[in-house]
Amino acid sequence: DGNSTPSHTMNKRKRTNAPTPPSPTTHDKSLLKEYQQGPLSLLHSSTLSQSPILIQLRNNRKLIGTCRAFDYHMNLVLENVVEMWSEVVPAKNKNNAAENNTGQSTSKSHKINKSRNISKMFLRGDSIVLVVRDPAEKENERKRMELEKEREAREEGEGIEVNADKKDEGNTEKAEEQANDEDQQEEE
């Protein structure tokens, strides 16, 4: 063959074409539409806005955290997670037992709420029962909206006061003119 380059160096010089990213297919577009409008829209919007979500799990635990990524199976990558659960603690000894109306002794147990912080976690989608926006965040958003409305009302109110000041200035000028007229009449 008329190639002057030895074959053992040819392998090093071969250029492999890197695969080009695929163009969005109709399947990808339908998934994006479902993420924006369907049941996964809450995860999509909270991922974009980095707002916290509350997740109820199958083991009666709750998670509050920020969703960084998710997929069609609701597998989630979460950050700044607070895991919350309750444990029932039985009475320590029988001396703490109380009698009910039937004379049977019942030990008093109580629930202890526990929590722990997790910086990052992957949550498998099949353990998720419910996903909602964090109610505390919703309350904070409501308060922000109220403060924004109050601020706008104050700004509008200041505008009215400025106009009222101008009216008062006009009334003050009229009052001064009337006083001057009365003074002139008294002098005559």
Tab-separated table of C-alpha atoms in Angstrom:
chain	number	residue	atom	x	y	z
A	1	ASP	CA	0.000	0.000	0.000
A	2	GLY	CA	1.200	3.519	-0.648
A	3	ASN	CA	0.977	4.636	2.969
A	4	SER	CA	4.336	5.781	4.344
A	5	THR	CA	3.304	5.609	8.013
A	6	PRO	CA	4.033	2.286	9.702
A	7	SER	CA	0.946	0.379	10.775
A	8	HIS	CA	1.934	0.211	14.460
A	9	THR	CA	1.913	4.040	14.721
A	10	MET	CA	-1.248	4.292	12.674
A	11	ASN	CA	-3.393	3.081	15.597
A	12	LYS	CA	-2.149	5.938	17.732
A	13	ARG	CA	-3.018	8.484	15.101
A	14	LYS	CA	-6.501	7.233	14.335
A	15	ARG	CA	-9.093	9.716	15.304
A	16	THR	CA	-12.271	8.407	16.685
A	17	ASN	CA	-15.227	10.570	16.124
A	18	ALA	CA	-16.807	11.425	19.455
A	19	PRO	CA	-20.488	10.669	19.436
A	20	THR	CA	-22.582	13.755	18.910
A	21	PRO	CA	-25.311	14.315	21.426
A	22	PRO	CA	-28.613	13.080	20.108
A	23	SER	CA	-31.188	15.613	19.092
A	24	PRO	CA	-34.287	15.681	21.220
A	25	THR	CA	-36.614	12.955	20.113
A	26	THR	CA	-40.341	12.961	20.415
A	27	HIS	CA	-39.949	10.640	23.420
A	28	ASP	CA	-37.647	13.158	25.136
A	29	LYS	CA	-40.059	15.971	24.330
A	30	SER	CA	-43.008	14.037	25.747
A	31	LEU	CA	-41.021	13.323	28.945
A	32	LEU	CA	-40.152	17.007	29.287
A	33	LYS	CA	-43.805	17.907	28.788
A	34	GLU	CA	-44.825	15.367	31.425
A	35	TYR	CA	-42.214	16.768	33.820
A	36	GLN	CA	-43.623	20.254	33.295
A	37	GLN	CA	-47.335	19.396	33.387
A	38	GLY	CA	-47.849	15.880	34.735
A	39	PRO	CA	-47.507	14.351	38.185
A	40	LEU	CA	-43.744	14.896	38.140
A	41	SER	CA	-44.197	18.651	37.661
A	42	LEU	CA	-43.808	19.269	41.402
A	43	LEU	CA	-40.374	17.649	41.354
A	44	HIS	CA	-39.473	19.523	38.168
A	45	SER	CA	-40.466	22.933	39.556
A	46	SER	CA	-38.856	22.331	42.958
A	47	THR	CA	-35.642	21.192	41.254
A	48	LEU	CA	-35.523	24.369	39.176
A	49	SER	CA	-36.414	26.714	42.050
A	50	GLN	CA	-34.440	24.765	44.677
A	51	SER	CA	-37.437	24.951	47.002
A	52	PRO	CA	-37.765	22.300	49.721
A	53	ILE	CA	-40.207	19.403	49.464
A	54	LEU	CA	-41.760	17.130	52.086
A	55	ILE	CA	-41.619	13.404	51.325
A	56	GLN	CA	-43.598	10.727	53.193
A	57	LEU	CA	-41.911	7.312	53.069
A	58	ARG	CA	-43.259	3.768	53.385
A	59	ASN	CA	-41.561	3.296	56.768
A	60	ASN	CA	-43.571	6.198	58.287
A	61	ARG	CA	-40.602	8.513	58.145
A	62	LYS	CA	-40.657	11.959	56.612
A	63	LEU	CA	-37.956	13.810	54.748
A	64	ILE	CA	-37.692	17.529	54.108
A	65	GLY	CA	-35.017	18.482	51.626
A	66	THR	CA	-34.076	20.091	48.354
A	67	CYS	CA	-34.397	17.981	45.214
A	68	ARG	CA	-31.320	18.226	42.980
A	69	ALA	CA	-32.292	15.573	40.413
A	70	PHE	CA	-34.953	12.959	39.745
A	71	ASP	CA	-35.980	10.448	37.134
A	72	TYR	CA	-39.122	8.837	35.763
A	73	HIS	CA	-39.127	6.256	38.606
A	74	MET	CA	-39.082	9.065	41.192
A	75	ASN	CA	-35.575	8.173	42.304
A	76	LEU	CA	-34.384	11.392	43.932
A	77	VAL	CA	-31.073	13.022	44.718
A	78	LEU	CA	-31.698	15.203	47.763
A	79	GLU	CA	-29.587	17.770	49.609
A	80	ASN	CA	-29.870	19.330	53.053
A	81	VAL	CA	-32.273	16.630	54.206
A	82	VAL	CA	-33.930	16.439	57.596
A	83	GLU	CA	-35.256	12.952	58.338
A	84	MET	CA	-38.011	12.837	60.973
A	85	TRP	CA	-39.664	9.913	62.728
A	86	SER	CA	-41.367	8.960	65.990
A	87	GLU	CA	-40.431	6.135	68.312
A	88	VAL	CA	-42.686	4.658	70.968
A	89	VAL	CA	-40.856	4.279	74.245
A	90	PRO	CA	-42.456	1.834	76.710
A	91	ALA	CA	-42.502	2.391	80.467
A	92	LYS	CA	-39.214	1.426	82.090
A	93	ASN	CA	-40.613	-0.723	84.917
A	94	LYS	CA	-43.896	-2.129	86.182
A	95	ASN	CA	-44.078	0.443	88.987
A	96	ASN	CA	-44.995	3.011	86.334
A	97	ALA	CA	-47.939	0.878	85.183
A	98	ALA	CA	-51.380	2.364	85.660
A	99	GLU	CA	-54.730	0.626	85.986
A	100	ASN	CA	-57.528	1.337	83.554
A	101	ASN	CA	-61.268	1.090	84.342
A	102	THR	CA	-61.282	-2.721	84.025
A	103	GLY	CA	-58.571	-3.151	86.629
A	104	GLN	CA	-56.021	-4.295	84.072
A	105	SER	CA	-52.649	-2.691	84.313
A	106	THR	CA	-51.392	-0.820	81.292
A	107	SER	CA	-47.905	0.499	80.989
A	108	LYS	CA	-47.670	4.108	79.930
A	109	SER	CA	-45.636	4.607	76.825
A	110	HIS	CA	-44.967	7.820	75.023
A	111	LYS	CA	-43.772	8.893	71.617
A	112	ILE	CA	-40.444	10.571	71.133
A	113	ASN	CA	-39.930	12.623	67.980
A	114	LYS	CA	-36.483	12.197	66.526
A	115	SER	CA	-34.669	13.708	63.584
A	116	ARG	CA	-31.312	13.745	61.894
A	117	ASN	CA	-29.642	15.842	59.221
A	118	ILE	CA	-28.261	14.302	56.042
A	119	SER	CA	-26.204	16.458	53.677
A	120	LYS	CA	-26.789	14.407	50.491
A	121	MET	CA	-28.749	11.274	49.767
A	122	PHE	CA	-30.131	9.122	46.986
A	123	LEU	CA	-33.709	8.000	47.632
A	124	ARG	CA	-35.130	5.075	45.700
A	125	GLY	CA	-38.499	5.926	44.218
A	126	ASP	CA	-40.329	2.772	45.345
A	127	SER	CA	-40.089	3.868	49.003
A	128	ILE	CA	-41.932	7.154	48.359
A	129	VAL	CA	-45.603	7.416	49.282
A	130	LEU	CA	-46.254	11.152	48.971
A	131	VAL	CA	-44.413	14.260	47.790
A	132	VAL	CA	-45.676	17.780	48.558
A	133	ARG	CA	-44.201	21.238	48.768
A	134	ASP	CA	-42.810	21.918	52.200
A	135	PRO	CA	-45.699	23.492	54.188
A	136	ALA	CA	-43.251	25.689	56.104
A	137	GLU	CA	-41.901	27.035	52.811
A	138	LYS	CA	-45.461	27.706	51.633
A	139	GLU	CA	-46.106	29.663	54.843
A	140	ASN	CA	-42.878	31.627	54.331
A	141	GLU	CA	-43.908	32.387	50.754
A	142	ARG	CA	-47.325	33.582	51.959
A	143	LYS	CA	-45.650	35.882	54.495
A	144	ARG	CA	-43.291	37.213	51.795
A	145	MET	CA	-46.298	37.973	49.585
A	146	GLU	CA	-48.050	39.795	52.443
A	147	LEU	CA	-44.939	41.858	53.188
A	148	GLU	CA	-44.601	42.685	49.492
A	149	LYS	CA	-48.232	43.866	49.371
A	150	GLU	CA	-47.726	45.953	52.524
A	151	ARG	CA	-44.597	47.520	51.028
A	152	GLU	CA	-46.454	48.346	47.805
A	153	ALA	CA	-49.330	49.811	49.814
A	154	ARG	CA	-46.882	51.965	51.794
A	155	GLU	CA	-45.275	53.189	48.590
A	156	GLU	CA	-48.685	54.010	47.153
A	157	GLY	CA	-49.652	55.601	50.469
A	158	GLU	CA	-46.531	57.770	50.394
A	159	GLY	CA	-47.503	58.863	46.912
A	160	ILE	CA	-50.933	59.866	48.230
A	161	GLU	CA	-49.333	61.714	51.127
A	162	VAL	CA	-47.128	63.600	48.703
A	163	ASN	CA	-50.237	64.642	46.767
A	164	ALA	CA	-51.952	65.500	50.044
A	165	ASP	CA	-48.954	67.633	50.988
A	166	LYS	CA	-49.258	69.475	47.711
A	167	LYS	CA	-52.969	70.028	48.381
A	168	ASP	CA	-52.109	71.235	51.877
A	169	GLU	CA	-49.537	73.579	50.386
A	170	GLY	CA	-52.208	74.907	48.054
A	171	ASN	CA	-54.640	75.258	50.962
A	172	THR	CA	-51.945	76.982	53.002
A	173	GLU	CA	-51.337	79.460	50.174
A	174	LYS	CA	-55.090	80.112	49.916
A	175	ALA	CA	-55.333	80.583	53.665
A	176	GLU	CA	-52.424	83.036	53.592
A	177	GLU	CA	-54.087	84.993	50.769
A	178	GLN	CA	-57.342	85.141	52.715
A	179	ALA	CA	-55.484	86.301	55.810
A	180	ASN	CA	-53.728	88.985	53.764
A	181	ASP	CA	-57.059	90.111	52.272
A	182	GLU	CA	-58.594	90.325	55.751
A	183	ASP	CA	-55.600	92.335	56.986
A	184	GLN	CA	-55.958	94.733	54.076
A	185	GLN	CA	-59.677	95.144	54.764
A	186	GLU	CA	-59.022	95.906	58.442
A	187	GLU	CA	-56.428	98.532	57.500
A	188	GLU	CA	-58.903	100.316	55.267
